[in-house]
Amino acid sequence: MTDDANAPWLIVGLGNPGPEYAGNRHNIGFMVVDLLAERIGGKFKRAQKAQAQVVEGRLGPVGPANRRVVLAKPMSYMNLSGGPVTALRDFYKVPTAHVVAVHDELDIDYATLRLKLGGGDNGHNGLKSMTKSMGADYHRVRCGIGRPPGRMQVADFVLKDFSSTERKELDWFVDRSADAVECLVTEGLERAQSAYNS
């Protein structure tokens, strides 16, 4: 697979399937790709070759910056995300450098974004699974959720819904995260970092 400028992009929202997880901090990746699907007028459907839901479409302005994208939500639970993502990457012939993982990040303050290419998994089970399956050379859109308060365990914190205070900013944060993904795909990492890294 060559890193072809015309190759499609695979934008993966990381999260857990099922209504009981829908509003969890761990599911912000799902929230972002849901909004991107809405923007391109697509509805998620079951993927043929992977345990995932997908939407195919185009992102960005009309013209040379317009990109073919596959939006995906693995339906395998967070810690097994790598299998479905790798299957989709292979099926759609996406170079690894055109894979974008949108995920929650504990070490960044709430409603703060950071974009990068490659790197470690920082203890994130979804990234750990993806990296084990296909290497680390994919893009990450890291959506800050902050650290758990007091002595709360990390697992309890990420599997809780956003607080009422956080929810006041959540729509704005999801919208900004979707903008950052769009900028990354259509204008490149450096431009997206300078516009959205905070």
mmCIF file of C-alpha atoms in Angstrom:
data_model
loop_
_atom_site.group_PDB
_atom_site.id
_atom_site.type_symbol
_atom_site.label_atom_id
_atom_site.label_comp_id
_atom_site.label_asym_id
_atom_site.label_seq_id
_atom_site.Cartn_x
_atom_site.Cartn_y
_atom_site.Cartn_z
ATOM 1 C CA MET A 1 0.000 0.000 0.000
ATOM 2 C CA THR A 2 1.511 3.296 -1.039
ATOM 3 C CA ASP A 3 0.897 6.562 0.741
ATOM 4 C CA ASP A 4 -1.016 7.909 -2.221
ATOM 5 C CA ALA A 5 -2.363 11.465 -1.971
ATOM 6 C CA ASN A 6 -5.602 10.213 -3.552
ATOM 7 C CA ALA A 7 -6.004 7.270 -1.189
ATOM 8 C CA PRO A 8 -9.033 7.413 1.126
ATOM 9 C CA TRP A 9 -8.788 8.375 4.796
ATOM 10 C CA LEU A 10 -10.101 6.121 7.547
ATOM 11 C CA ILE A 11 -11.387 8.184 10.480
ATOM 12 C CA VAL A 12 -11.985 5.985 13.510
ATOM 13 C CA GLY A 13 -13.932 7.139 16.522
ATOM 14 C CA LEU A 14 -12.938 5.056 19.528
ATOM 15 C CA GLY A 15 -15.629 4.077 22.011
ATOM 16 C CA ASN A 16 -17.781 1.256 23.347
ATOM 17 C CA PRO A 17 -20.942 0.069 21.560
ATOM 18 C CA GLY A 18 -24.342 0.121 23.225
ATOM 19 C CA PRO A 19 -26.681 2.764 24.676
ATOM 20 C CA GLU A 20 -25.324 2.347 28.223
ATOM 21 C CA TYR A 21 -21.948 3.760 27.078
ATOM 22 C CA ALA A 22 -23.200 6.432 24.675
ATOM 23 C CA GLY A 23 -22.643 9.469 26.941
ATOM 24 C CA ASN A 24 -19.412 8.226 28.580
ATOM 25 C CA ARG A 25 -16.191 10.233 28.478
ATOM 26 C CA HIS A 26 -14.579 7.195 26.806
ATOM 27 C CA ASN A 27 -17.012 7.589 23.898
ATOM 28 C CA ILE A 28 -16.104 11.079 22.727
ATOM 29 C CA GLY A 29 -14.549 9.500 19.614
ATOM 30 C CA PHE A 30 -17.951 8.070 18.670
ATOM 31 C CA MET A 31 -19.558 11.485 19.260
ATOM 32 C CA VAL A 32 -17.098 13.182 16.891
ATOM 33 C CA VAL A 33 -17.532 10.697 14.022
ATOM 34 C CA ASP A 34 -21.322 10.824 14.505
ATOM 35 C CA LEU A 35 -21.140 14.584 13.896
ATOM 36 C CA LEU A 36 -18.862 14.123 10.864
ATOM 37 C CA ALA A 37 -21.357 11.596 9.440
ATOM 38 C CA GLU A 38 -24.114 14.161 9.933
ATOM 39 C CA ARG A 39 -22.034 16.784 8.126
ATOM 40 C CA ILE A 40 -21.540 14.583 5.068
ATOM 41 C CA GLY A 41 -25.165 13.426 5.145
ATOM 42 C CA GLY A 42 -24.374 9.752 5.755
ATOM 43 C CA LYS A 43 -25.885 7.071 7.983
ATOM 44 C CA PHE A 44 -23.776 4.406 9.696
ATOM 45 C CA LYS A 45 -24.258 0.875 8.430
ATOM 46 C CA ARG A 46 -22.675 -2.436 9.355
ATOM 47 C CA ALA A 47 -19.331 -2.972 7.586
ATOM 48 C CA GLN A 48 -19.117 -6.073 5.389
ATOM 49 C CA LYS A 49 -15.591 -7.076 6.301
ATOM 50 C CA ALA A 50 -15.175 -5.914 9.900
ATOM 51 C CA GLN A 51 -16.905 -5.710 13.262
ATOM 52 C CA ALA A 52 -17.670 -2.010 12.801
ATOM 53 C CA GLN A 53 -20.178 0.519 11.544
ATOM 54 C CA VAL A 54 -19.099 2.723 8.640
ATOM 55 C CA VAL A 55 -20.126 5.705 6.543
ATOM 56 C CA GLU A 56 -18.418 6.462 3.226
ATOM 57 C CA GLY A 57 -18.388 9.952 1.768
ATOM 58 C CA ARG A 58 -16.344 13.043 1.018
ATOM 59 C CA LEU A 59 -15.053 15.657 3.424
ATOM 60 C CA GLY A 60 -13.890 19.192 2.817
ATOM 61 C CA PRO A 61 -14.528 21.945 0.277
ATOM 62 C CA VAL A 62 -15.292 21.177 -3.363
ATOM 63 C CA GLY A 63 -12.027 21.084 -5.282
ATOM 64 C CA PRO A 64 -8.564 19.560 -4.843
ATOM 65 C CA ALA A 65 -8.784 19.516 -1.008
ATOM 66 C CA ASN A 66 -11.938 17.369 -1.061
ATOM 67 C CA ARG A 67 -11.117 13.937 0.383
ATOM 68 C CA ARG A 68 -12.695 10.501 0.196
ATOM 69 C CA VAL A 69 -13.269 9.286 3.759
ATOM 70 C CA VAL A 70 -14.523 6.236 5.596
ATOM 71 C CA LEU A 71 -15.869 7.082 9.050
ATOM 72 C CA ALA A 72 -15.829 4.108 11.390
ATOM 73 C CA LYS A 73 -17.002 3.048 14.835
ATOM 74 C CA PRO A 74 -15.545 -0.316 15.908
ATOM 75 C CA MET A 75 -18.247 -2.461 17.545
ATOM 76 C CA SER A 76 -15.743 -4.666 19.367
ATOM 77 C CA TYR A 77 -15.392 -2.747 22.654
ATOM 78 C CA MET A 78 -12.526 -0.348 23.192
ATOM 79 C CA ASN A 79 -9.760 -2.781 24.137
ATOM 80 C CA LEU A 80 -10.266 -4.837 20.928
ATOM 81 C CA SER A 81 -10.446 -1.895 18.484
ATOM 82 C CA GLY A 82 -7.314 -2.936 16.568
ATOM 83 C CA GLY A 83 -8.875 -5.934 14.786
ATOM 84 C CA PRO A 84 -11.796 -4.066 13.172
ATOM 85 C CA VAL A 85 -9.640 -1.013 12.341
ATOM 86 C CA THR A 86 -6.971 -3.115 10.626
ATOM 87 C CA ALA A 87 -9.631 -5.062 8.692
ATOM 88 C CA LEU A 88 -11.167 -1.774 7.464
ATOM 89 C CA ARG A 89 -7.757 -0.327 6.592
ATOM 90 C CA ASP A 90 -6.993 -3.388 4.455
ATOM 91 C CA PHE A 91 -10.446 -3.593 2.860
ATOM 92 C CA TYR A 92 -10.487 0.081 1.809
ATOM 93 C CA LYS A 93 -6.747 0.069 0.909
ATOM 94 C CA VAL A 94 -5.964 2.946 3.263
ATOM 95 C CA PRO A 95 -2.285 3.726 3.984
ATOM 96 C CA THR A 96 -1.616 3.625 7.754
ATOM 97 C CA ALA A 97 -0.635 7.315 7.596
ATOM 98 C CA HIS A 98 -4.218 8.028 6.421
ATOM 99 C CA VAL A 99 -5.754 6.416 9.521
ATOM 100 C CA VAL A 100 -6.996 8.880 12.162
ATOM 101 C CA ALA A 101 -7.968 7.733 15.669
ATOM 102 C CA VAL A 102 -10.258 10.156 17.535
ATOM 103 C CA HIS A 103 -10.094 9.374 21.245
ATOM 104 C CA ASP A 104 -10.379 10.603 24.825
ATOM 105 C CA GLU A 105 -7.138 11.708 26.518
ATOM 106 C CA LEU A 106 -6.720 11.826 30.313
ATOM 107 C CA ASP A 107 -3.509 13.869 30.356
ATOM 108 C CA ILE A 108 -5.037 16.871 28.610
ATOM 109 C CA ASP A 109 -7.463 19.290 30.256
ATOM 110 C CA TYR A 110 -11.142 18.957 29.398
ATOM 111 C CA ALA A 111 -12.161 20.531 26.056
ATOM 112 C CA THR A 112 -8.521 20.851 24.912
ATOM 113 C CA LEU A 113 -7.315 19.271 21.658
ATOM 114 C CA ARG A 114 -3.951 17.935 20.521
ATOM 115 C CA LEU A 115 -3.202 16.364 17.150
ATOM 116 C CA LYS A 116 -0.183 14.220 16.358
ATOM 117 C CA LEU A 117 1.189 11.457 14.160
ATOM 118 C CA GLY A 118 2.489 8.299 15.848
ATOM 119 C CA GLY A 119 3.687 8.013 19.425
ATOM 120 C CA GLY A 120 2.813 5.883 22.446
ATOM 121 C CA ASP A 121 -0.622 4.832 23.688
ATOM 122 C CA ASN A 122 -0.392 6.556 27.103
ATOM 123 C CA GLY A 123 -2.247 3.635 28.693
ATOM 124 C CA HIS A 124 -5.256 4.031 26.353
ATOM 125 C CA ASN A 125 -6.581 0.531 25.610
ATOM 126 C CA GLY A 126 -8.065 1.471 22.227
ATOM 127 C CA LEU A 127 -4.749 2.897 20.994
ATOM 128 C CA LYS A 128 -2.846 -0.026 22.526
ATOM 129 C CA SER A 129 -4.975 -2.449 20.509
ATOM 130 C CA MET A 130 -4.625 -0.425 17.275
ATOM 131 C CA THR A 131 -0.845 -0.104 17.652
ATOM 132 C CA LYS A 132 -0.495 -3.837 18.353
ATOM 133 C CA SER A 133 -2.496 -4.590 15.179
ATOM 134 C CA MET A 134 -0.949 -2.162 12.709
ATOM 135 C CA GLY A 135 1.963 -0.246 14.213
ATOM 136 C CA ALA A 136 1.951 3.289 15.642
ATOM 137 C CA ASP A 137 2.228 5.389 12.459
ATOM 138 C CA TYR A 138 -1.346 6.670 12.396
ATOM 139 C CA HIS A 139 -2.743 10.103 13.295
ATOM 140 C CA ARG A 140 -4.412 10.832 16.625
ATOM 141 C CA VAL A 141 -6.916 13.545 17.461
ATOM 142 C CA ARG A 142 -6.660 13.600 21.253
ATOM 143 C CA CYS A 143 -9.747 15.017 22.960
ATOM 144 C CA GLY A 144 -8.884 16.089 26.503
ATOM 145 C CA ILE A 145 -11.133 14.819 29.304
ATOM 146 C CA GLY A 146 -8.825 15.683 32.241
ATOM 147 C CA ARG A 147 -7.878 13.465 35.191
ATOM 148 C CA PRO A 148 -10.341 11.823 37.607
ATOM 149 C CA PRO A 149 -11.107 13.870 40.731
ATOM 150 C CA GLY A 150 -9.825 12.771 44.141
ATOM 151 C CA ARG A 151 -9.255 9.045 44.442
ATOM 152 C CA MET A 152 -11.620 7.974 41.671
ATOM 153 C CA GLN A 153 -10.209 5.136 39.584
ATOM 154 C CA VAL A 154 -9.412 5.923 35.936
ATOM 155 C CA ALA A 155 -11.677 3.086 34.696
ATOM 156 C CA ASP A 156 -14.632 4.471 36.676
ATOM 157 C CA PHE A 157 -13.955 8.003 35.439
ATOM 158 C CA VAL A 158 -13.793 7.211 31.712
ATOM 159 C CA LEU A 159 -16.902 5.001 31.898
ATOM 160 C CA LYS A 160 -18.991 7.771 33.486
ATOM 161 C CA ASP A 161 -20.985 10.338 31.532
ATOM 162 C CA PHE A 162 -19.679 13.881 31.278
ATOM 163 C CA SER A 163 -20.653 15.996 34.287
ATOM 164 C CA SER A 164 -23.423 18.604 34.000
ATOM 165 C CA THR A 165 -20.763 21.359 33.987
ATOM 166 C CA GLU A 166 -18.807 19.592 31.221
ATOM 167 C CA ARG A 167 -21.977 19.022 29.197
ATOM 168 C CA LYS A 168 -22.411 22.801 28.836
ATOM 169 C CA GLU A 169 -19.282 22.817 26.641
ATOM 170 C CA LEU A 170 -19.607 19.342 25.146
ATOM 171 C CA ASP A 171 -21.411 20.264 21.903
ATOM 172 C CA TRP A 172 -18.847 22.999 21.252
ATOM 173 C CA PHE A 173 -15.973 20.601 22.022
ATOM 174 C CA VAL A 174 -17.317 17.843 19.746
ATOM 175 C CA ASP A 175 -17.883 20.414 16.983
ATOM 176 C CA ARG A 176 -14.331 21.769 17.349
ATOM 177 C CA SER A 177 -12.913 18.216 17.349
ATOM 178 C CA ALA A 178 -14.789 17.448 14.116
ATOM 179 C CA ASP A 179 -13.407 20.684 12.604
ATOM 180 C CA ALA A 180 -9.891 19.568 13.600
ATOM 181 C CA VAL A 181 -10.359 16.178 11.897
ATOM 182 C CA GLU A 182 -11.607 17.898 8.755
ATOM 183 C CA CYS A 183 -8.640 20.297 8.773
ATOM 184 C CA LEU A 184 -6.176 17.408 9.274
ATOM 185 C CA VAL A 185 -7.586 15.452 6.346
ATOM 186 C CA THR A 186 -7.950 18.384 3.931
ATOM 187 C CA GLU A 187 -5.026 20.658 4.881
ATOM 188 C CA GLY A 188 -2.490 18.403 6.615
ATOM 189 C CA LEU A 189 -1.167 17.870 10.126
ATOM 190 C CA GLU A 190 0.903 21.061 10.533
ATOM 191 C CA ARG A 191 -1.974 23.327 9.553
ATOM 192 C CA ALA A 192 -4.364 21.421 11.848
ATOM 193 C CA GLN A 193 -1.905 21.540 14.750
ATOM 194 C CA SER A 194 -1.381 25.292 14.446
ATOM 195 C CA ALA A 195 -5.123 25.898 14.233
ATOM 196 C CA TYR A 196 -6.364 23.470 16.921
ATOM 197 C CA ASN A 197 -3.586 22.414 19.318
ATOM 198 C CA SER A 198 -4.083 24.322 22.531
#
